[in-house]
PDB file of N, CA and C in Angstrom:
ATOM      1  N   UNK A   1       0.875  -1.224  -0.148  1.00  0.00           N
ATOM      2  CA  UNK A   1       0.110   0.142   0.218  1.00  0.00           C
ATOM      3  C   UNK A   1       0.901   1.123  -0.044  1.00  0.00           C
ATOM      4  N   UNK A   2       0.308   2.332  -0.588  1.00  0.00           N
ATOM      5  CA  UNK A   2       1.125   3.736  -0.677  1.00  0.00           C
ATOM      6  C   UNK A   2       0.153   4.809   0.187  1.00  0.00           C
ATOM      7  N   UNK A   3       1.051   5.512   1.119  1.00  0.00           N
ATOM      8  CA  UNK A   3      -0.032   6.177   1.788  1.00  0.00           C
ATOM      9  C   UNK A   3       0.287   7.676   0.673  1.00  0.00           C
ATOM     10  N   UNK A   4      -0.922   8.462   0.108  1.00  0.00           N
ATOM     11  CA  UNK A   4      -0.805   9.533  -0.444  1.00  0.00           C
ATOM     12  C   UNK A   4      -1.090  10.722   0.178  1.00  0.00           C
ATOM     13  N   UNK A   5      -0.563  11.982   0.176  1.00  0.00           N
ATOM     14  CA  UNK A   5      -0.842  13.175   1.185  1.00  0.00           C
ATOM     15  C   UNK A   5      -0.867  14.009  -0.291  1.00  0.00           C
ATOM     16  N   UNK A   6      -1.983  15.037   0.073  1.00  0.00           N
ATOM     17  CA  UNK A   6      -2.339  16.110  -0.579  1.00  0.00           C
ATOM     18  C   UNK A   6      -2.463  17.665   0.078  1.00  0.00           C
ATOM     19  N   UNK A   7      -1.663  18.341  -0.397  1.00  0.00           N
ATOM     20  CA  UNK A   7      -1.656  19.845   0.332  1.00  0.00           C
ATOM     21  C   UNK A   7      -1.988  20.757  -0.653  1.00  0.00           C
ATOM     22  N   UNK A   8      -2.392  21.573   0.334  1.00  0.00           N
ATOM     23  CA  UNK A   8      -2.580  23.204  -0.698  1.00  0.00           C
ATOM     24  C   UNK A   8      -4.121  23.196  -1.599  1.00  0.00           C
ATOM     25  N   UNK A   9      -3.699  23.701  -2.474  1.00  0.00           N
ATOM     26  CA  UNK A   9      -5.001  23.400  -3.788  1.00  0.00           C
ATOM     27  C   UNK A   9      -5.382  22.237  -4.262  1.00  0.00           C
ATOM     28  N   UNK A  10      -4.135  21.259  -4.001  1.00  0.00           N
ATOM     29  CA  UNK A  10      -4.157  19.839  -4.334  1.00  0.00           C
ATOM     30  C   UNK A  10      -5.458  19.315  -3.732  1.00  0.00           C
ATOM     31  N   UNK A  11      -5.083  19.213  -2.115  1.00  0.00           N
ATOM     32  CA  UNK A  11      -6.134  18.637  -1.199  1.00  0.00           C
ATOM     33  C   UNK A  11      -7.501  19.793  -1.297  1.00  0.00           C
ATOM     34  N   UNK A  12      -7.572  21.291  -1.749  1.00  0.00           N
ATOM     35  CA  UNK A  12      -8.699  21.743  -1.834  1.00  0.00           C
ATOM     36  C   UNK A  12      -9.551  20.963  -3.317  1.00  0.00           C
ATOM     37  N   UNK A  13      -8.932  20.969  -4.199  1.00  0.00           N
ATOM     38  CA  UNK A  13      -9.775  20.581  -5.628  1.00  0.00           C
ATOM     39  C   UNK A  13      -9.672  19.038  -5.545  1.00  0.00           C
ATOM     40  N   UNK A  14      -9.322  18.347  -4.798  1.00  0.00           N
ATOM     41  CA  UNK A  14      -9.535  16.717  -4.629  1.00  0.00           C
ATOM     42  C   UNK A  14     -11.023  16.471  -3.526  1.00  0.00           C
ATOM     43  N   UNK A  15     -11.007  17.225  -2.733  1.00  0.00           N
ATOM     44  CA  UNK A  15     -12.143  17.404  -1.528  1.00  0.00           C
ATOM     45  C   UNK A  15     -11.222  16.104  -0.585  1.00  0.00           C
ATOM     46  N   UNK A  16      -9.504  16.031  -0.389  1.00  0.00           N
ATOM     47  CA  UNK A  16      -9.524  15.102   0.469  1.00  0.00           C
ATOM     48  C   UNK A  16      -8.222  15.097   0.907  1.00  0.00           C
ATOM     49  N   UNK A  17      -7.697  15.290   2.235  1.00  0.00           N
ATOM     50  CA  UNK A  17      -6.395  15.356   2.629  1.00  0.00           C
ATOM     51  C   UNK A  17      -5.433  13.981   1.731  1.00  0.00           C
ATOM     52  N   UNK A  18      -5.794  12.828   1.519  1.00  0.00           N
ATOM     53  CA  UNK A  18      -5.116  11.641   1.286  1.00  0.00           C
ATOM     54  C   UNK A  18      -6.123  10.623   1.334  1.00  0.00           C
ATOM     55  N   UNK A  19      -5.087   9.552   0.744  1.00  0.00           N
ATOM     56  CA  UNK A  19      -5.684   8.495   0.500  1.00  0.00           C
ATOM     57  C   UNK A  19      -4.525   7.107   0.247  1.00  0.00           C
ATOM     58  N   UNK A  20      -5.122   6.178   0.689  1.00  0.00           N
ATOM     59  CA  UNK A  20      -4.265   4.694   0.709  1.00  0.00           C
ATOM     60  C   UNK A  20      -4.442   4.071  -0.498  1.00  0.00           C
ATOM     61  N   UNK A  21      -3.722   3.877  -1.130  1.00  0.00           N
ATOM     62  CA  UNK A  21      -3.656   3.153  -2.564  1.00  0.00           C
ATOM     63  C   UNK A  21      -2.983   1.663  -2.303  1.00  0.00           C
ATOM     64  N   UNK A  22      -3.272   0.600  -3.191  1.00  0.00           N
ATOM     65  CA  UNK A  22      -2.233  -0.313  -3.243  1.00  0.00           C
ATOM     66  C   UNK A  22      -1.157  -0.075  -4.498  1.00  0.00           C
ATOM     67  N   UNK A  23      -0.347  -0.627  -4.204  1.00  0.00           N
ATOM     68  CA  UNK A  23       1.029  -0.416  -4.982  1.00  0.00           C
ATOM     69  C   UNK A  23       0.646  -1.099  -6.717  1.00  0.00           C
ATOM     70  N   UNK A  24       0.389  -0.439  -7.421  1.00  0.00           N
ATOM     71  CA  UNK A  24       0.116  -1.668  -8.848  1.00  0.00           C
ATOM     72  C   UNK A  24       0.970  -1.917  -9.401  1.00  0.00           C
ATOM     73  N   UNK A  25       0.993  -2.995  -9.934  1.00  0.00           N
ATOM     74  CA  UNK A  25       2.360  -3.762 -10.845  1.00  0.00           C
ATOM     75  C   UNK A  25       3.277  -2.621 -11.671  1.00  0.00           C
ATOM     76  N   UNK A  26       2.582  -2.091 -12.258  1.00  0.00           N
ATOM     77  CA  UNK A  26       3.329  -0.781 -12.926  1.00  0.00           C
ATOM     78  C   UNK A  26       4.045   0.010 -12.573  1.00  0.00           C
ATOM     79  N   UNK A  27       3.694   0.360 -11.530  1.00  0.00           N
ATOM     80  CA  UNK A  27       4.063   1.762 -10.774  1.00  0.00           C
ATOM     81  C   UNK A  27       5.322   1.523  -9.941  1.00  0.00           C
ATOM     82  N   UNK A  28       6.407   2.068 -10.466  1.00  0.00           N
ATOM     83  CA  UNK A  28       7.719   1.542 -10.101  1.00  0.00           C
ATOM     84  C   UNK A  28       8.490   3.021  -9.520  1.00  0.00           C
ATOM     85  N   UNK A  29       7.923   4.273 -10.044  1.00  0.00           N
ATOM     86  CA  UNK A  29       8.514   5.601  -9.896  1.00  0.00           C
ATOM     87  C   UNK A  29       7.176   6.553  -9.554  1.00  0.00           C
ATOM     88  N   UNK A  30       7.544   7.502  -8.963  1.00  0.00           N
ATOM     89  CA  UNK A  30       6.597   8.667  -8.847  1.00  0.00           C
ATOM     90  C   UNK A  30       5.422   9.106 -10.049  1.00  0.00           C
ATOM     91  N   UNK A  31       6.577   8.869 -11.407  1.00  0.00           N
ATOM     92  CA  UNK A  31       5.855   9.130 -12.569  1.00  0.00           C
ATOM     93  C   UNK A  31       5.073   8.178 -12.829  1.00  0.00           C
ATOM     94  N   UNK A  32       5.286   7.036 -12.421  1.00  0.00           N
ATOM     95  CA  UNK A  32       3.970   5.956 -13.030  1.00  0.00           C
ATOM     96  C   UNK A  32       2.931   6.401 -12.334  1.00  0.00           C
ATOM     97  N   UNK A  33       3.109   6.399 -11.157  1.00  0.00           N
ATOM     98  CA  UNK A  33       1.828   6.968  -9.702  1.00  0.00           C
ATOM     99  C   UNK A  33       1.266   7.947 -10.513  1.00  0.00           C
ATOM    100  N   UNK A  34       2.050   9.275 -10.862  1.00  0.00           N
ATOM    101  CA  UNK A  34       1.150  10.250 -11.303  1.00  0.00           C
ATOM    102  C   UNK A  34       0.216   9.813 -12.876  1.00  0.00           C
ATOM    103  N   UNK A  35       0.769   8.881 -13.462  1.00  0.00           N
ATOM    104  CA  UNK A  35       0.254   8.720 -14.727  1.00  0.00           C
ATOM    105  C   UNK A  35      -1.280   7.947 -13.741  1.00  0.00           C
ATOM    106  N   UNK A  36      -1.302   6.817 -13.380  1.00  0.00           N
ATOM    107  CA  UNK A  36      -2.132   6.222 -12.747  1.00  0.00           C
ATOM    108  C   UNK A  36      -3.512   7.313 -12.160  1.00  0.00           C
ATOM    109  N   UNK A  37      -2.688   8.265 -11.416  1.00  0.00           N
ATOM    110  CA  UNK A  37      -3.841   9.100 -10.686  1.00  0.00           C
ATOM    111  C   UNK A  37      -4.588   9.645 -12.049  1.00  0.00           C
ATOM    112  N   UNK A  38      -3.462  10.286 -12.595  1.00  0.00           N
ATOM    113  CA  UNK A  38      -4.267  11.478 -14.098  1.00  0.00           C
ATOM    114  C   UNK A  38      -5.122  10.309 -14.771  1.00  0.00           C
ATOM    115  N   UNK A  39      -4.933   9.146 -14.940  1.00  0.00           N
ATOM    116  CA  UNK A  39      -6.204   8.238 -15.285  1.00  0.00           C
ATOM    117  C   UNK A  39      -7.248   8.030 -15.180  1.00  0.00           C
ATOM    118  N   UNK A  40      -7.467   8.571 -13.789  1.00  0.00           N
ATOM    119  CA  UNK A  40      -8.833   8.650 -13.101  1.00  0.00           C
ATOM    120  C   UNK A  40      -9.573   9.824 -13.645  1.00  0.00           C
ATOM    121  N   UNK A  41      -9.223  10.484 -14.317  1.00  0.00           N
ATOM    122  CA  UNK A  41      -9.864  11.789 -14.774  1.00  0.00           C
ATOM    123  C   UNK A  41     -10.634  12.704 -13.877  1.00  0.00           C
ATOM    124  N   UNK A  42     -11.683  13.487 -14.011  1.00  0.00           N
ATOM    125  CA  UNK A  42     -11.622  14.789 -13.213  1.00  0.00           C
ATOM    126  C   UNK A  42     -10.657  15.224 -12.844  1.00  0.00           C
ATOM    127  N   UNK A  43     -10.999  15.745 -11.425  1.00  0.00           N
ATOM    128  CA  UNK A  43      -9.971  16.239 -10.746  1.00  0.00           C
ATOM    129  C   UNK A  43      -8.675  15.987 -10.633  1.00  0.00           C
ATOM    130  N   UNK A  44      -8.575  14.654 -10.772  1.00  0.00           N
ATOM    131  CA  UNK A  44      -7.254  13.910 -10.851  1.00  0.00           C
ATOM    132  C   UNK A  44      -6.521  14.450 -12.192  1.00  0.00           C
ATOM    133  N   UNK A  45      -7.532  14.183 -13.076  1.00  0.00           N
ATOM    134  CA  UNK A  45      -6.956  14.565 -14.324  1.00  0.00           C
ATOM    135  C   UNK A  45      -6.277  15.588 -14.571  1.00  0.00           C
ATOM    136  N   UNK A  46      -7.405  16.720 -14.313  1.00  0.00           N
ATOM    137  CA  UNK A  46      -6.456  18.077 -14.235  1.00  0.00           C
ATOM    138  C   UNK A  46      -5.261  18.572 -13.414  1.00  0.00           C
ATOM    139  N   UNK A  47      -5.341  18.005 -12.224  1.00  0.00           N
ATOM    140  CA  UNK A  47      -4.395  18.314 -11.391  1.00  0.00           C
ATOM    141  C   UNK A  47      -3.033  17.498 -11.973  1.00  0.00           C
ATOM    142  N   UNK A  48      -2.986  16.490 -12.291  1.00  0.00           N
ATOM    143  CA  UNK A  48      -1.717  15.486 -13.098  1.00  0.00           C
ATOM    144  C   UNK A  48      -1.467  15.929 -14.127  1.00  0.00           C
ATOM    145  N   UNK A  49      -2.483  16.418 -14.919  1.00  0.00           N
ATOM    146  CA  UNK A  49      -1.821  16.551 -15.971  1.00  0.00           C
ATOM    147  C   UNK A  49      -0.603  17.402 -16.434  1.00  0.00           C
ATOM    148  N   UNK A  50      -0.453  18.089 -15.548  1.00  0.00           N
ATOM    149  CA  UNK A  50       0.808  19.048 -15.646  1.00  0.00           C
ATOM    150  C   UNK A  50       1.931  18.927 -14.493  1.00  0.00           C
ATOM    151  N   UNK A  51       2.320  17.888 -14.511  1.00  0.00           N
ATOM    152  CA  UNK A  51       3.599  17.216 -13.211  1.00  0.00           C
ATOM    153  C   UNK A  51       4.438  18.232 -12.951  1.00  0.00           C
ATOM    154  N   UNK A  52       4.471  18.847 -14.092  1.00  0.00           N
ATOM    155  CA  UNK A  52       5.776  20.128 -13.601  1.00  0.00           C
ATOM    156  C   UNK A  52       5.285  21.078 -12.719  1.00  0.00           C
ATOM    157  N   UNK A  53       3.586  21.559 -12.479  1.00  0.00           N
ATOM    158  CA  UNK A  53       3.149  22.274 -11.627  1.00  0.00           C
ATOM    159  C   UNK A  53       3.503  21.742 -10.156  1.00  0.00           C
ATOM    160  N   UNK A  54       3.802  20.608  -9.820  1.00  0.00           N
ATOM    161  CA  UNK A  54       3.596  19.628  -8.501  1.00  0.00           C
ATOM    162  C   UNK A  54       5.007  19.451  -8.423  1.00  0.00           C
ATOM    163  N   UNK A  55       5.148  19.617  -7.065  1.00  0.00           N
ATOM    164  CA  UNK A  55       6.319  19.050  -6.441  1.00  0.00           C
ATOM    165  C   UNK A  55       5.807  17.959  -5.553  1.00  0.00           C
ATOM    166  N   UNK A  56       7.093  16.760  -5.051  1.00  0.00           N
ATOM    167  CA  UNK A  56       6.302  15.674  -4.776  1.00  0.00           C
ATOM    168  C   UNK A  56       7.691  15.368  -3.378  1.00  0.00           C
ATOM    169  N   UNK A  57       7.464  14.641  -2.341  1.00  0.00           N
ATOM    170  CA  UNK A  57       8.157  14.315  -1.395  1.00  0.00           C
ATOM    171  C   UNK A  57       7.514  12.557  -1.273  1.00  0.00           C
ATOM    172  N   UNK A  58       8.944  11.876  -0.785  1.00  0.00           N
ATOM    173  CA  UNK A  58       8.460  10.437  -1.045  1.00  0.00           C
ATOM    174  C   UNK A  58       9.414  10.028   0.284  1.00  0.00           C
ATOM    175  N   UNK A  59       8.316   9.953   1.294  1.00  0.00           N
ATOM    176  CA  UNK A  59       9.234   9.442   2.633  1.00  0.00           C
ATOM    177  C   UNK A  59       9.440  10.487   3.509  1.00  0.00           C
ATOM    178  N   UNK A  60       8.674  12.038   3.310  1.00  0.00           N
ATOM    179  CA  UNK A  60       9.153  12.870   3.738  1.00  0.00           C
ATOM    180  C   UNK A  60      10.486  13.958   3.285  1.00  0.00           C
ATOM    181  N   UNK A  61      11.174  13.346   2.014  1.00  0.00           N
ATOM    182  CA  UNK A  61      11.794  13.799   1.721  1.00  0.00           C
ATOM    183  C   UNK A  61      11.868  14.504   0.170  1.00  0.00           C
ATOM    184  N   UNK A  62      12.181  15.478  -0.104  1.00  0.00           N
ATOM    185  CA  UNK A  62      12.019  15.890  -1.349  1.00  0.00           C
ATOM    186  C   UNK A  62      12.638  14.868  -2.566  1.00  0.00           C
ATOM    187  N   UNK A  63      11.747  15.302  -3.818  1.00  0.00           N
ATOM    188  CA  UNK A  63      11.878  13.954  -4.570  1.00  0.00           C
ATOM    189  C   UNK A  63      11.754  14.182  -6.110  1.00  0.00           C
ATOM    190  N   UNK A  64      12.123  13.788  -7.120  1.00  0.00           N
ATOM    191  CA  UNK A  64      11.924  14.022  -8.467  1.00  0.00           C
ATOM    192  C   UNK A  64      10.827  13.192  -9.026  1.00  0.00           C
ATOM    193  N   UNK A  65       9.982  13.377 -10.001  1.00  0.00           N
ATOM    194  CA  UNK A  65       9.262  12.665 -10.722  1.00  0.00           C
ATOM    195  C   UNK A  65       9.544  11.151 -10.874  1.00  0.00           C
ATOM    196  N   UNK A  66      11.206  10.998 -11.016  1.00  0.00           N
ATOM    197  CA  UNK A  66      11.276   9.816 -11.435  1.00  0.00           C
ATOM    198  C   UNK A  66      12.184   8.915 -10.350  1.00  0.00           C
ATOM    199  N   UNK A  67      11.870   9.445  -9.239  1.00  0.00           N
ATOM    200  CA  UNK A  67      11.995   8.739  -8.055  1.00  0.00           C
ATOM    201  C   UNK A  67      11.253   7.500  -7.854  1.00  0.00           C
ATOM    202  N   UNK A  68      12.048   6.479  -7.409  1.00  0.00           N
ATOM    203  CA  UNK A  68      11.210   4.922  -7.386  1.00  0.00           C
ATOM    204  C   UNK A  68      10.544   4.847  -6.072  1.00  0.00           C
ATOM    205  N   UNK A  69       9.333   4.343  -6.047  1.00  0.00           N
ATOM    206  CA  UNK A  69       8.573   4.209  -4.880  1.00  0.00           C
ATOM    207  C   UNK A  69       8.785   2.763  -4.620  1.00  0.00           C
ATOM    208  N   UNK A  70       8.105   2.174  -3.647  1.00  0.00           N
ATOM    209  CA  UNK A  70       7.521   0.821  -3.112  1.00  0.00           C
ATOM    210  C   UNK A  70       6.497   0.471  -2.380  1.00  0.00           C
ATOM    211  N   UNK A  71       6.417  -0.499  -1.882  1.00  0.00           N
ATOM    212  CA  UNK A  71       4.995  -0.635  -0.841  1.00  0.00           C
ATOM    213  C   UNK A  71       5.407   0.051   0.315  1.00  0.00           C
ATOM    214  N   UNK A  72       4.313   0.396   0.756  1.00  0.00           N
ATOM    215  CA  UNK A  72       4.582   1.288   2.720  1.00  0.00           C
ATOM    216  C   UNK A  72       5.208   2.838   2.614  1.00  0.00           C
ATOM    217  N   UNK A  73       5.567   2.980   0.979  1.00  0.00           N
ATOM    218  CA  UNK A  73       5.845   4.428   0.678  1.00  0.00           C
ATOM    219  C   UNK A  73       4.828   5.569   1.140  1.00  0.00           C
ATOM    220  N   UNK A  74       5.179   6.934   1.671  1.00  0.00           N
ATOM    221  CA  UNK A  74       4.429   7.662   1.521  1.00  0.00           C
ATOM    222  C   UNK A  74       5.062   8.846   0.775  1.00  0.00           C
ATOM    223  N   UNK A  75       3.766   9.330   0.046  1.00  0.00           N
ATOM    224  CA  UNK A  75       4.243  10.176  -1.354  1.00  0.00           C
ATOM    225  C   UNK A  75       3.413  11.233  -1.021  1.00  0.00           C
ATOM    226  N   UNK A  76       3.836  12.643  -1.266  1.00  0.00           N
ATOM    227  CA  UNK A  76       3.253  13.553  -0.943  1.00  0.00           C
ATOM    228  C   UNK A  76       3.352  14.604  -1.963  1.00  0.00           C
ATOM    229  N   UNK A  77       1.717  15.028  -2.757  1.00  0.00           N
ATOM    230  CA  UNK A  77       2.123  15.936  -3.626  1.00  0.00           C
ATOM    231  C   UNK A  77       1.499  17.401  -3.044  1.00  0.00           C
ATOM    232  N   UNK A  78       2.100  18.511  -3.542  1.00  0.00           N
ATOM    233  CA  UNK A  78       2.278  19.518  -2.945  1.00  0.00           C
ATOM    234  C   UNK A  78       2.441  21.156  -4.075  1.00  0.00           C
ATOM    235  N   UNK A  79       1.932  22.051  -4.035  1.00  0.00           N
ATOM    236  CA  UNK A  79       2.456  22.932  -5.237  1.00  0.00           C
ATOM    237  C   UNK A  79       4.002  23.475  -4.594  1.00  0.00           C
ATOM    238  N   UNK A  80       4.366  24.405  -5.793  1.00  0.00           N
ATOM    239  CA  UNK A  80       5.857  25.079  -5.405  1.00  0.00           C
ATOM    240  C   UNK A  80       5.811  25.600  -4.043  1.00  0.00           C
ATOM    241  N   UNK A  81       7.055  25.550  -3.636  1.00  0.00           N
ATOM    242  CA  UNK A  81       7.367  26.357  -2.391  1.00  0.00           C
ATOM    243  C   UNK A  81       8.034  27.375  -2.963  1.00  0.00           C
ATOM    244  N   UNK A  82       7.555  28.902  -1.942  1.00  0.00           N
ATOM    245  CA  UNK A  82       8.689  29.595  -2.130  1.00  0.00           C
ATOM    246  C   UNK A  82       8.912  30.351  -0.893  1.00  0.00           C
ATOM    247  N   UNK A  83      10.046  30.527  -0.545  1.00  0.00           N
ATOM    248  CA  UNK A  83      10.635  31.293   0.518  1.00  0.00           C
ATOM    249  C   UNK A  83      10.307  32.901   0.446  1.00  0.00           C
ATOM    250  N   UNK A  84      10.348  33.330   2.016  1.00  0.00           N
ATOM    251  CA  UNK A  84      10.586  34.821   1.969  1.00  0.00           C
ATOM    252  C   UNK A  84      11.336  35.914   2.677  1.00  0.00           C
TER     253      UNK A  84
END
């Protein structure tokens, strides 16, 4: 299982803070997971249509979309963060 977390406008658009999903056979990277989420259509399709607008963390560490994922990982999606 994967624990998926959504923050800021992603959470607002999806109407949920997160979910738990089974790790599907073809999901070996964050990019694979994004493809599966985008394929759900609706708000998921819109949000994940442009993955360059989303940042990701795997197990609470910033990651790139080509980062590997495995069972029991926590994947967080959030908008780009700016400092001030």
